[in-house]
Amino acid sequence: MRSTAMISVISSWSTDVFVNQAGDVLAVKDGGPGLFLTRALAQETVSFKTHAASPVAVEILLTNAGELGRIPNPPMPRILDTSMFAAWTIVSSISEEWQFSPQAELPGRVCVDVQGFVRDPGNFGGKRQWGGPPGSAIRPYCLKGTRQEMQYIEPALLEEQKQRLLVITDGSEGVELYFGGERCKVRCPRVVASTDTVGAGDTFFGHFIARLAKGAEPSTAAKYAARQTVAFLERKSTNSTNPVTEV
């Protein structure tokens, strides 16, 4: 039986350990996509239920080009059970701790952030190829990732996904949407000078899916989510004390 909540969040929480290039610990904070997703959903006052993988420690190196993550001890994989799904489901992992079953259909509207699926956990900023959920009939309603991450998704899957909903985030350049084969560009409302963008993509995704679940069109939801993400980064920039390591 599926969850009665509007949105199911299948994700992971972490302890984020900020380090410099010498490996010295600079700060330790709560993190993980589940943390920022649920904060965004709570702000949207939508009903949601969480399904969490085992907590994991993530090392984060902040650079002028953005943050680079590494997972020294990747979490154990866990197969997604259809009972976890709701009318809307967000799947966002840190590594490959959440696995799609090739035999299972994807009930409801399943929205996948590719960040963990393309991450090479052992290397700072490392990436690897991902062909999407296994099985020819298993495709998510929405696929989201950064422009860099999308380079590691099979081109055929990306072209197919454009007929459903494909979301490509590109920092200060904004967001590129494909919905029903149509392309839409959403510009960043304003640029925030912040070296620590941890959680920005998850914040955007949480607000975006919440607005879709409330009935908004994708372009409208993306514009709203972009504004909320800028506000998130402004708060983070004001409160941040994390140093940046030059590379």
Coordinates of C-alpha atoms in Angstrom, one line a residue:
M1 CA 0.0 0.0 0.0
R2 CA 1.4 3.4 -1.0
S3 CA 1.9 6.3 1.3
T4 CA -1.1 8.6 1.8
A5 CA 1.2 11.7 2.0
M6 CA 1.2 13.9 -1.1
I7 CA 5.0 13.5 -1.5
S8 CA 7.3 10.7 -0.6
V9 CA 11.0 11.6 0.0
I10 CA 13.3 8.6 -0.6
S11 CA 16.7 10.1 0.2
S12 CA 19.7 10.2 2.6
W13 CA 21.0 12.3 5.4
S14 CA 24.7 12.9 6.2
T15 CA 27.3 14.4 8.4
D16 CA 29.2 16.8 6.1
V17 CA 32.8 17.2 7.0
F18 CA 34.4 20.2 5.4
V19 CA 38.1 19.7 4.7
N20 CA 41.0 21.5 3.1
Q21 CA 43.4 20.0 0.6
A22 CA 45.7 18.8 3.4
G23 CA 42.7 16.8 4.9
D24 CA 42.3 19.1 7.9
V25 CA 38.7 19.4 9.2
L26 CA 37.4 22.9 8.9
A27 CA 33.8 22.4 10.0
V28 CA 31.2 19.6 10.6
K29 CA 27.5 20.1 9.7
D30 CA 24.3 18.2 9.2
G31 CA 23.7 17.6 5.5
G32 CA 22.5 15.3 2.8
P33 CA 19.9 15.8 0.2
G34 CA 17.1 14.6 2.5
L35 CA 17.8 17.5 4.9
F36 CA 17.4 20.3 2.3
L37 CA 14.6 18.6 0.5
T38 CA 12.5 18.2 3.6
R39 CA 13.2 21.8 4.7
A40 CA 11.9 23.0 1.4
L41 CA 8.8 20.8 1.5
A42 CA 8.1 22.0 5.1
Q43 CA 8.2 25.6 3.9
E44 CA 5.7 24.7 1.2
T45 CA 3.4 23.1 3.8
V46 CA 2.8 20.0 1.8
S47 CA 2.3 16.6 3.4
F48 CA 5.3 14.4 3.0
K49 CA 6.8 11.2 4.3
T50 CA 10.5 10.3 4.5
H51 CA 12.4 7.1 3.8
A52 CA 16.0 7.4 4.9
A53 CA 19.0 5.3 4.1
S54 CA 21.7 4.7 6.7
P55 CA 23.5 8.0 7.7
V56 CA 26.8 8.5 6.0
A57 CA 29.8 10.8 6.4
V58 CA 30.6 13.0 3.4
E59 CA 33.9 14.9 3.0
I60 CA 33.4 18.2 1.2
L61 CA 36.2 20.3 -0.3
L62 CA 35.1 23.9 -1.1
T63 CA 36.8 25.5 -4.0
N64 CA 36.4 28.6 -6.1
A65 CA 34.7 26.3 -8.7
G66 CA 32.2 25.0 -6.2
E67 CA 32.1 22.1 -3.7
L68 CA 33.6 18.7 -4.4
G69 CA 32.3 15.7 -2.4
R70 CA 33.8 12.4 -1.5
I71 CA 32.3 9.4 0.4
P72 CA 35.0 7.5 2.2
N73 CA 32.6 4.7 3.3
P74 CA 29.7 4.5 0.9
P75 CA 26.4 3.3 2.4
M76 CA 25.0 -0.1 1.7
P77 CA 22.6 -0.4 -1.3
R78 CA 18.9 -0.8 -0.6
I79 CA 16.2 -1.8 -3.1
L80 CA 13.4 0.6 -3.5
D81 CA 10.0 -0.9 -2.5
T82 CA 6.9 0.3 -4.2
S83 CA 5.2 0.8 -0.8
M84 CA 7.6 3.8 -0.4
F85 CA 6.0 5.6 -3.3
A86 CA 3.3 8.2 -3.1
A87 CA 1.4 10.3 -5.7
W88 CA 4.6 12.2 -6.0
T89 CA 8.0 10.7 -5.1
I90 CA 11.4 12.3 -4.9
V91 CA 14.4 9.9 -5.1
S92 CA 17.7 11.7 -4.3
S93 CA 20.7 9.8 -3.1
I94 CA 24.2 10.5 -2.0
S95 CA 25.7 7.5 -3.8
E96 CA 24.1 4.3 -4.9
E97 CA 22.4 3.5 -1.6
W98 CA 19.0 3.5 -3.3
Q99 CA 18.5 1.0 -6.1
F100 CA 15.6 0.6 -8.5
S101 CA 14.3 -2.9 -8.9
P102 CA 14.2 -3.9 -12.6
Q103 CA 10.9 -5.8 -12.0
A104 CA 9.0 -3.0 -10.4
E105 CA 6.9 -0.4 -12.1
L106 CA 7.2 3.2 -10.9
P107 CA 3.8 4.2 -9.4
G108 CA 2.7 7.8 -9.4
R109 CA 5.0 10.5 -10.6
V110 CA 8.6 9.6 -9.7
C111 CA 11.1 12.5 -9.7
V112 CA 14.8 11.5 -9.7
D113 CA 17.8 13.7 -8.9
V114 CA 20.8 12.1 -10.7
Q115 CA 23.4 13.5 -8.4
G116 CA 24.1 10.4 -6.4
F117 CA 23.7 8.0 -9.3
V118 CA 26.5 9.7 -11.3
R119 CA 28.8 10.3 -8.4
D120 CA 32.0 8.3 -8.1
P121 CA 32.1 8.1 -4.3
G122 CA 35.8 7.6 -3.8
N123 CA 37.0 10.7 -5.6
F124 CA 36.4 14.4 -4.9
G125 CA 34.1 15.6 -7.7
G126 CA 34.4 12.2 -9.6
K127 CA 31.6 11.1 -11.9
R128 CA 30.5 8.0 -13.7
Q129 CA 28.0 7.0 -16.4
W130 CA 24.4 6.1 -15.5
G131 CA 21.8 4.7 -17.8
G132 CA 18.7 5.4 -15.7
P133 CA 16.5 2.9 -13.8
P134 CA 16.9 -0.6 -15.2
G135 CA 14.2 -2.0 -17.4
S136 CA 12.9 -0.5 -20.7
A137 CA 9.5 0.3 -19.2
I138 CA 10.9 2.0 -16.1
R139 CA 11.3 5.7 -16.6
P140 CA 10.9 8.5 -14.1
Y141 CA 8.4 11.3 -14.7
C142 CA 11.0 13.9 -13.9
L143 CA 14.8 13.7 -14.1
K144 CA 16.9 16.5 -12.6
G145 CA 20.6 17.3 -12.6
T146 CA 23.3 19.9 -13.2
R147 CA 24.6 20.5 -16.7
Q148 CA 27.8 18.7 -15.7
E149 CA 25.9 15.7 -14.3
M150 CA 23.8 15.4 -17.5
Q151 CA 27.0 14.7 -19.4
Y152 CA 27.1 11.3 -17.6
I153 CA 23.6 10.2 -18.6
E154 CA 23.1 8.2 -21.7
P155 CA 22.1 10.6 -24.6
A156 CA 19.2 8.3 -25.7
L157 CA 17.7 8.5 -22.1
L158 CA 18.0 12.3 -22.1
E159 CA 16.2 12.6 -25.5
E160 CA 13.5 10.3 -24.3
Q161 CA 13.2 12.2 -21.0
K162 CA 12.6 15.5 -22.8
Q163 CA 9.2 14.1 -23.8
R164 CA 8.3 13.9 -20.1
L165 CA 10.1 16.3 -17.8
L166 CA 13.9 17.0 -17.8
V167 CA 15.4 19.7 -15.6
I168 CA 18.9 20.9 -16.1
T169 CA 20.3 23.4 -13.5
D170 CA 23.2 25.5 -14.5
G171 CA 24.1 27.8 -11.6
S172 CA 24.0 31.5 -12.3
E173 CA 22.9 30.6 -15.9
G174 CA 19.5 29.4 -14.6
V175 CA 17.5 26.3 -15.4
E176 CA 16.7 24.6 -18.7
L177 CA 13.4 22.7 -18.9
Y178 CA 12.1 20.2 -21.4
F179 CA 8.5 19.3 -20.9
G180 CA 6.5 17.3 -23.5
G181 CA 9.3 17.9 -26.0
E182 CA 9.2 21.7 -25.6
R183 CA 12.2 23.7 -24.3
C184 CA 11.9 26.5 -21.7
K185 CA 14.7 28.6 -20.2
V186 CA 14.3 30.0 -16.7
R187 CA 16.9 32.6 -15.8
C188 CA 18.4 33.1 -12.4
P189 CA 16.7 36.0 -10.6
R190 CA 20.0 37.3 -9.3
V191 CA 23.5 36.0 -8.7
V192 CA 24.6 35.4 -5.2
A193 CA 28.4 35.5 -4.6
S194 CA 28.6 32.3 -2.5
T195 CA 31.4 29.7 -2.5
D196 CA 29.3 27.3 -0.4
T197 CA 26.3 26.1 -2.5
V198 CA 25.8 22.9 -0.6
G199 CA 22.1 22.2 -0.6
A200 CA 21.1 24.6 -3.3
G201 CA 20.1 22.0 -5.9
D202 CA 18.1 20.0 -3.3
T203 CA 16.4 23.2 -2.2
F204 CA 15.4 24.0 -5.8
F205 CA 14.2 20.5 -6.3
G206 CA 12.1 20.4 -3.2
H207 CA 10.3 23.7 -4.0
F208 CA 10.0 22.7 -7.7
I209 CA 8.3 19.4 -7.0
A210 CA 6.1 20.8 -4.3
R211 CA 4.8 23.4 -6.7
L212 CA 4.2 20.8 -9.4
A213 CA 2.3 18.7 -6.8
K214 CA 0.1 21.8 -6.1
G215 CA -0.8 22.1 -9.8
A216 CA 1.7 24.6 -11.1
E217 CA 3.1 24.3 -14.7
P218 CA 6.8 23.3 -14.9
S219 CA 8.0 26.8 -16.0
T220 CA 6.0 28.5 -13.2
A221 CA 7.3 26.0 -10.7
A222 CA 10.9 26.5 -11.8
K223 CA 10.7 30.3 -11.6
Y224 CA 9.4 30.1 -8.1
A225 CA 11.9 27.4 -7.1
A226 CA 14.8 29.6 -8.5
R227 CA 13.7 32.5 -6.4
Q228 CA 13.6 30.3 -3.3
T229 CA 17.0 29.0 -4.1
V230 CA 18.5 32.5 -4.4
A231 CA 17.0 33.3 -1.0
F232 CA 18.5 30.1 0.5
L233 CA 22.0 31.1 -0.9
E234 CA 21.7 34.6 0.4
R235 CA 20.9 33.3 3.9
K236 CA 23.8 30.8 3.6
S237 CA 26.2 33.5 2.4
T238 CA 25.3 35.8 5.3
N239 CA 25.8 33.0 7.9
S240 CA 28.7 31.1 6.3
T241 CA 32.1 31.0 7.9
N242 CA 33.5 28.2 5.7
P243 CA 36.9 29.1 4.1
V244 CA 37.5 28.3 0.5
T245 CA 40.5 26.3 -0.7
E246 CA 42.1 27.6 -3.9
V247 CA 42.6 24.9 -6.6

